[in-house]
Short mmCIF file of C-alpha atoms in Angstrom, two decimals:
data_model
loop_
_atom_site.label_atom_id
_atom_site.label_comp_id
_atom_site.label_asym_id
_atom_site.label_seq_id
_atom_site.Cartn_x
_atom_site.Cartn_y
_atom_site.Cartn_z
CA MET A 102 0.07 0.47 -0.46
CA PHE A 103 2.74 2.41 0.64
CA PRO A 104 6.84 2.55 0.59
CA SER A 105 8.41 0.82 3.60
CA MET A 106 11.18 3.48 3.45
CA LEU A 107 10.60 7.11 3.14
CA ARG A 108 12.13 7.96 -0.06
CA GLY A 109 14.64 11.20 0.33
CA ASN A 110 14.98 11.76 4.05
CA GLY A 111 15.33 8.16 5.47
CA TRP A 112 15.10 6.81 9.10
CA SER A 113 15.57 9.92 10.51
CA MET A 114 12.98 11.52 8.35
CA ARG A 115 10.58 9.12 10.26
CA ARG A 116 11.71 9.34 13.55
CA ARG A 117 11.01 12.70 13.28
CA LEU A 118 7.66 12.63 12.55
CA SER A 119 6.08 9.93 14.53
CA ARG A 120 7.21 12.10 17.45
CA CYS A 121 5.59 15.13 16.00
CA ALA A 122 2.77 12.69 15.91
CA SER A 123 3.02 10.92 19.07
CA SER A 124 3.54 14.90 20.59
CA SER A 125 1.04 16.36 19.59
CA PRO A 126 -3.24 16.24 18.56
CA LEU A 127 -4.39 14.78 15.30
CA GLY A 128 -5.74 18.81 13.89
CA PHE A 129 -9.37 18.91 11.88
CA VAL A 130 -10.62 21.29 10.21
CA GLY A 131 -14.36 21.47 8.16
CA LEU A 132 -16.56 19.07 11.05
CA GLY A 133 -19.39 18.46 8.67
CA LYS A 134 -21.57 15.47 7.56
CA ILE A 135 -18.00 14.08 6.13
CA GLY A 136 -16.12 15.95 9.07
CA SER A 137 -18.13 14.92 11.80
CA GLY A 138 -18.32 11.16 10.92
CA MET A 139 -14.70 10.77 10.65
CA VAL A 140 -13.10 12.78 13.95
CA THR A 141 -15.85 10.25 15.68
CA ASN A 142 -14.35 7.40 14.20
CA LEU A 143 -11.41 8.42 15.29
CA ALA A 144 -11.88 9.53 18.47
CA GLN A 145 -12.87 6.48 18.98
CA ALA A 146 -9.86 4.62 18.00
CA GLY A 147 -8.66 6.37 20.58
CA GLU A 148 -6.80 9.97 18.87
CA ASN A 149 -6.72 12.77 20.21
CA LEU A 150 -8.46 15.81 18.12
CA VAL A 151 -8.32 19.36 18.03
CA VAL A 152 -10.70 20.58 15.78
CA PHE A 153 -12.24 24.07 14.52
CA ASP A 154 -15.29 24.11 12.55
CA PRO A 155 -17.62 27.82 12.34
CA ASN A 156 -20.50 25.87 13.32
CA ALA A 157 -21.28 26.33 16.75
CA SER A 158 -23.60 23.42 17.61
CA ALA A 159 -20.57 21.37 15.04
CA LEU A 160 -18.33 22.44 17.06
CA SER A 161 -19.41 21.30 20.60
CA SER A 162 -20.42 17.67 19.46
CA ALA A 163 -17.07 16.75 18.32
CA VAL A 164 -16.29 18.41 22.21
CA ALA A 165 -18.39 16.28 23.22
CA LEU A 166 -16.40 12.75 21.86
CA GLY A 167 -13.53 14.65 23.63
CA ALA A 168 -11.81 16.27 21.50
CA SER A 169 -10.35 20.16 22.11
CA ALA A 170 -11.94 23.22 20.21
CA ALA A 171 -9.38 25.04 18.44
CA THR A 172 -10.95 29.02 18.01
CA SER A 173 -9.36 29.47 14.56
CA THR A 174 -8.07 27.25 11.34
CA ALA A 175 -4.51 28.17 12.03
CA GLU A 176 -5.07 27.27 16.25
CA VAL A 177 -5.56 23.99 14.82
CA ALA A 178 -2.37 24.15 12.70
CA GLN A 179 -0.42 25.54 15.59
CA ARG A 180 -1.28 22.24 18.01
CA SER A 181 -1.16 19.66 15.64
CA ALA A 182 1.53 18.34 13.43
CA ILE A 183 -0.90 16.41 10.97
CA VAL A 184 -4.60 18.85 10.41
CA PHE A 185 -7.37 17.55 8.37
CA SER A 186 -9.21 18.95 6.36
CA ALA A 187 -12.76 18.10 4.97
CA LEU A 188 -14.48 21.21 3.12
CA PRO A 189 -16.74 21.87 0.46
CA ASP A 190 -14.91 23.53 -2.64
CA ASP A 191 -11.77 24.23 -4.25
CA GLN A 192 -13.05 28.15 -3.25
CA ILE A 193 -13.58 27.31 0.46
CA LEU A 194 -10.37 24.60 0.68
CA ARG A 195 -7.90 27.59 -0.73
CA LYS A 196 -9.32 29.93 2.04
CA ALA A 197 -8.50 27.31 5.14
CA THR A 198 -4.65 27.15 3.53
CA ASP A 199 -4.77 30.43 3.13
CA GLU A 200 -4.38 29.92 7.04
CA LEU A 201 -3.75 26.35 7.87
CA LEU A 202 0.32 26.63 5.37
CA PRO A 203 2.36 29.20 7.33
CA ALA A 204 1.05 28.12 11.08
CA LEU A 205 1.89 24.78 9.80
CA ALA A 206 5.41 25.37 7.71
CA GLU A 207 6.17 27.49 10.77
CA ARG A 208 6.32 24.74 13.15
CA GLY A 209 9.24 23.26 11.69
CA ASP A 210 9.36 19.12 11.83
CA GLY A 211 7.48 17.58 8.47
CA ALA A 212 4.02 18.97 9.57
CA ILE A 213 1.02 17.46 6.45
CA HIS A 214 -1.89 18.44 5.69
CA VAL A 215 -3.97 16.15 4.32
CA SER A 216 -7.42 17.27 2.08
CA CYS A 217 -10.50 14.70 1.99
CA SER A 218 -12.35 16.94 0.41
CA THR A 219 -13.99 16.16 -3.71
CA VAL A 220 -12.04 19.39 -5.26
CA SER A 221 -10.29 19.82 -8.37
CA PRO A 222 -7.18 18.26 -9.45
CA ASN A 223 -5.29 21.33 -10.37
CA ILE A 224 -5.69 23.18 -6.62
CA SER A 225 -4.54 20.40 -5.06
CA ARG A 226 -1.09 20.01 -7.05
CA ALA A 227 -0.95 23.70 -6.95
CA LEU A 228 -1.54 22.84 -2.89
CA GLY A 229 1.41 20.44 -2.66
CA GLU A 230 3.49 22.78 -4.85
CA GLU A 231 3.29 25.20 -2.12
CA HIS A 232 3.56 22.52 0.95
CA ALA A 233 6.54 21.30 -0.43
CA ALA A 234 8.12 24.73 -1.27
CA ARG A 235 7.22 24.82 2.28
CA LYS A 236 8.39 22.17 3.85
CA VAL A 237 4.65 20.42 4.88
CA GLY A 238 3.34 17.43 2.92
CA PHE A 239 0.01 17.48 1.14
CA VAL A 240 -2.01 14.58 0.28
CA SER A 241 -5.23 14.26 -1.66
CA ALA A 242 -7.73 12.21 0.52
CA PRO A 243 -11.04 12.55 -0.83
CA VAL A 244 -13.59 10.38 -0.11
CA PHE A 245 -16.18 7.86 -0.95
CA ALA A 246 -18.96 7.37 1.83
CA ARG A 247 -21.90 8.45 2.51
CA PRO A 248 -22.56 10.56 6.21
CA ASP A 249 -23.70 6.99 7.62
CA GLY A 250 -20.97 4.93 5.87
CA MET A 251 -18.49 7.27 7.47
CA ARG A 252 -19.78 6.96 10.67
CA ARG A 253 -19.79 2.67 10.15
CA GLY A 254 -16.46 3.11 8.67
CA GLU A 255 -17.31 2.17 6.02
CA ALA A 256 -15.27 4.67 3.81
CA THR A 257 -12.44 4.08 0.96
CA PHE A 258 -9.73 6.52 0.41
CA PRO A 259 -7.53 6.90 -2.96
CA VAL A 260 -4.56 8.70 -1.81
CA SER A 261 -1.84 11.19 -3.58
CA GLY A 262 1.04 13.06 -2.13
CA PRO A 263 4.32 12.66 -1.05
CA ALA A 264 5.13 9.08 -0.21
CA TRP A 265 6.70 10.03 3.67
CA ALA A 266 4.32 12.10 3.63
CA LYS A 267 1.02 9.10 3.14
CA GLU A 268 3.55 6.64 5.34
CA GLN A 269 2.39 8.19 8.26
CA VAL A 270 -1.37 9.15 7.39
CA ILE A 271 -2.74 5.95 5.75
CA PRO A 272 -2.18 4.27 8.86
CA LEU A 273 -4.74 7.27 10.31
CA LEU A 274 -7.24 6.97 7.37
CA GLN A 275 -7.14 3.16 7.47
CA LYS A 276 -9.13 4.01 11.34
CA THR A 277 -12.22 5.00 9.63
CA ALA A 278 -12.09 3.16 6.69
CA LEU A 279 -12.35 -0.35 4.34
CA GLY A 280 -9.57 0.61 2.22
CA VAL A 281 -7.25 2.96 1.67
CA HIS A 282 -5.82 2.82 -2.15
CA ASP A 283 -2.10 4.40 -3.30
CA PHE A 284 -2.25 6.49 -6.40
CA GLY A 285 1.45 7.68 -6.49
CA GLU A 286 3.13 11.35 -5.98
CA ASP A 287 1.48 13.11 -7.93
CA CYS A 288 -1.41 15.20 -5.39
CA GLY A 289 -4.20 15.68 -7.89
CA GLY A 290 -4.35 11.95 -8.65
CA ALA A 291 -6.18 11.53 -6.21
CA ASN A 292 -8.73 14.00 -6.41
CA VAL A 293 -9.19 12.56 -10.18
CA VAL A 294 -10.29 9.01 -9.27
CA LYS A 295 -12.79 10.81 -7.24
CA LEU A 296 -14.20 12.62 -9.67
CA GLY A 297 -14.61 9.63 -12.16
CA GLY A 298 -15.87 7.36 -8.81
CA ASN A 299 -18.53 10.26 -9.00
CA PHE A 300 -19.37 10.35 -13.09
CA LEU A 301 -19.80 6.85 -12.88
CA ILE A 302 -22.13 7.22 -10.12
CA ALA A 303 -23.99 10.28 -11.55
CA ALA A 304 -24.73 8.14 -15.49
CA ALA A 305 -25.63 5.17 -13.06
CA ILE A 306 -28.34 7.65 -12.12
CA GLN A 307 -29.12 9.37 -14.96
CA SER A 308 -29.37 5.61 -16.69
CA LEU A 309 -31.72 4.21 -14.19
CA SER A 310 -33.96 7.61 -14.29
CA GLU A 311 -33.88 6.71 -18.17
CA ALA A 312 -34.60 3.30 -18.33
CA SER A 313 -37.13 3.39 -15.22
CA ALA A 314 -39.00 6.26 -17.39
CA LEU A 315 -38.71 4.08 -20.69
CA ALA A 316 -40.74 1.05 -18.39
CA GLU A 317 -43.10 3.72 -17.12
CA SER A 318 -44.35 4.59 -20.54
CA TYR A 319 -44.66 1.39 -21.08
CA GLU A 320 -47.15 0.43 -17.91
CA VAL A 321 -44.40 -1.87 -16.31
CA ASP A 322 -44.05 -1.55 -13.03
CA ARG A 323 -41.25 0.61 -12.59
CA GLU A 324 -40.13 -0.16 -8.88
CA LYS A 325 -40.04 -4.28 -10.18
CA PHE A 326 -38.10 -3.56 -12.88
CA VAL A 327 -35.51 -1.62 -11.12
CA SER A 328 -35.61 -4.17 -8.90
CA LEU A 329 -34.95 -7.15 -11.11
CA MET A 330 -32.05 -5.34 -12.29
CA SER A 331 -30.64 -4.94 -9.21
CA SER A 332 -30.79 -8.24 -7.62
CA THR A 333 -29.34 -9.87 -11.13
CA ILE A 334 -27.23 -8.19 -13.07
CA PHE A 335 -27.12 -5.17 -11.46
CA ASP A 336 -26.46 -6.65 -8.20
CA CYS A 337 -24.18 -3.85 -6.68
CA LEU A 338 -24.09 -1.53 -3.87
CA ILE A 339 -24.95 1.86 -6.40
CA TYR A 340 -27.65 -0.16 -8.25
CA ARG A 341 -29.21 -0.89 -5.82
CA GLY A 342 -29.45 2.38 -3.38
CA TYR A 343 -29.60 4.76 -6.49
CA GLY A 344 -32.23 1.95 -8.29
CA HIS A 345 -34.36 2.07 -5.27
CA ARG A 346 -34.06 5.68 -5.04
CA VAL A 347 -35.01 6.57 -8.22
CA ALA A 348 -38.15 3.59 -9.36
CA ALA A 349 -39.73 5.43 -5.87
CA ARG A 350 -39.45 8.03 -6.71
CA ASP A 351 -37.66 8.29 -3.30
CA HIS A 352 -35.05 11.89 -2.81
CA HIS A 353 -35.29 13.21 0.43
CA PRO A 354 -32.93 14.49 2.16
CA TYR A 355 -32.54 11.73 5.32
CA PRO A 356 -29.43 12.92 7.41
CA ASP A 357 -27.67 10.25 7.04
CA ALA A 358 -28.39 9.48 3.08
CA HIS A 359 -28.01 12.23 1.35
CA PHE A 360 -25.75 14.17 -1.17
CA ALA A 361 -27.62 17.46 -2.18
CA LEU A 362 -27.83 17.48 -6.09
CA ASP A 363 -26.17 21.21 -5.39
CA LEU A 364 -23.26 19.00 -4.46
CA GLY A 365 -23.53 16.50 -7.43
CA SER A 366 -23.98 19.50 -9.80
CA LYS A 367 -20.54 21.08 -8.57
CA ASP A 368 -19.04 17.49 -8.99
CA VAL A 369 -19.83 17.00 -12.21
CA ALA A 370 -18.87 20.25 -13.28
CA LEU A 371 -15.20 19.68 -12.27
CA VAL A 372 -15.74 16.20 -13.92
CA HIS A 373 -16.65 17.98 -16.85
CA THR A 374 -13.71 21.05 -16.53
CA ALA A 375 -11.10 18.22 -15.82
CA ALA A 376 -11.84 17.10 -18.84
CA THR A 377 -11.69 20.19 -20.85
CA GLN A 378 -8.49 20.87 -19.89
CA ALA A 379 -7.26 17.52 -20.44
CA LYS A 380 -8.45 17.69 -23.84
CA CYS A 381 -10.51 14.23 -23.08
CA PRO A 382 -13.89 13.50 -24.88
CA MET A 383 -16.68 12.90 -22.31
CA PRO A 384 -20.46 13.69 -24.12
CA ILE A 385 -21.76 11.77 -21.10
CA ALA A 386 -19.88 14.18 -19.01
CA SER A 387 -21.27 17.30 -21.00
CA LEU A 388 -25.34 15.14 -20.70
CA LEU A 389 -24.72 15.05 -16.53
CA ARG A 390 -23.50 19.01 -16.63
CA ASP A 391 -26.48 19.87 -18.53
CA ARG A 392 -28.86 17.75 -16.28
CA PHE A 393 -28.09 18.61 -13.21
CA VAL A 394 -28.58 22.47 -14.16
CA ALA A 395 -31.99 21.69 -15.88
CA SER A 396 -32.91 20.28 -11.99
CA GLN A 397 -31.05 22.87 -10.25
CA ASN A 398 -33.19 25.53 -12.38
CA ALA A 399 -36.21 23.43 -11.27
CA GLY A 400 -35.18 23.94 -8.02
CA ARG A 401 -34.35 21.12 -6.48
CA GLY A 402 -30.36 21.15 -5.46
CA SER A 403 -31.95 20.56 -1.86
CA LEU A 404 -32.89 17.26 -2.53
CA ASP A 405 -30.53 13.81 -3.07
CA TRP A 406 -28.80 14.16 -5.98
CA SER A 407 -30.81 10.96 -7.23
CA ALA A 408 -33.60 13.66 -8.20
CA VAL A 409 -32.50 14.59 -11.38
CA ALA A 410 -34.08 11.14 -12.29
CA LEU A 411 -37.56 14.00 -12.36
CA LYS A 412 -36.72 15.65 -14.56
CA THR A 413 -36.19 12.36 -17.07
CA SER A 414 -40.15 11.40 -15.91
CA GLU A 415 -41.01 14.38 -16.80
CA ASP A 416 -39.47 15.09 -19.97
CA ALA A 417 -41.18 11.44 -20.99
CA GLY A 418 -44.48 12.74 -20.51
CA SER A 419 -45.26 10.95 -16.26
CA LYS A 420 -48.56 10.81 -14.81
CA GLN A 421 -47.65 10.64 -11.94
CA VAL A 422 -44.44 11.83 -11.73
CA ALA A 423 -46.20 15.48 -10.55
CA ALA A 424 -47.12 13.99 -6.96
CA ALA A 425 -44.32 12.31 -5.93
CA ILE A 426 -42.16 16.24 -6.69
CA ALA A 427 -45.17 17.90 -5.00
CA ALA A 428 -44.50 15.04 -2.04
CA LEU A 429 -40.89 16.37 -1.88
CA GLU A 430 -42.03 19.79 -1.74
CA LYS A 431 -44.10 19.20 0.98
CA GLY A 432 -40.93 18.10 2.88
CA LEU A 433 -42.73 14.01 2.99
CA PRO A 434 -39.90 11.14 1.92
#
């Protein structure tokens, strides 16, 4: 999974980093649904944590688990040799890094910043270079997990960044994951993997939407159809979970089983931008970008991202979809 020896810096760097990790708590910035789940798992695994989030309620919940609250992002770095961040987009990650990096560099002890955000490969590459210039490690470790799966320790992490930093970080990630997968030293590599995975999920949702609409157009029970597909030739987590939501038109934003359509649209846009920058044709990504934007324009951004399926039903002239939309607008599951 990762090298048995640290490249370039040898065993002295390993011993130095081990002392840093053991003498200071782990830092964590960003206590949203994913961040709070990671903090819960790390606390239960016996890690000492210092945390920060502008949301006072989220901060209090982490403190109730035994974490120590910081008053700023910079203070987290001042008190922690390894800092995790779980933030929603490129801009917020950049703003947090502008506070974290100077404080981490000032420590002078081989500090590490671990970004668990779904962001563009380019910002991770840029941040990796900025961190390296100040002798701070930067590891990309975006998360594949829903909030409920994260709290159960069922996340999957692709990781990328300098080998010496990953050697410190991977054992920590393993305390809150089913698997950690190394994608090399290019800091943007793990973000490419995450965007590719989210693209495949979005494409599966759209395909399920269209197949269900076809079934319904011929008065075939859409739920029975999807149940057959997801229990036989497409028997996998994504088709089972999102297949049910699409077929039943259950797009309610449940607290523990929800990925907002607005966030899905952001990720699909990141996929499209990354493909454009690499001159990699992705015609399905272009279609998905437009479908998600149309769903946002219909006022569905706060629903689960499977709600992109509603537009497909509307386009197919479904007689049943209006009732489902009305229930969702009333906040009914």
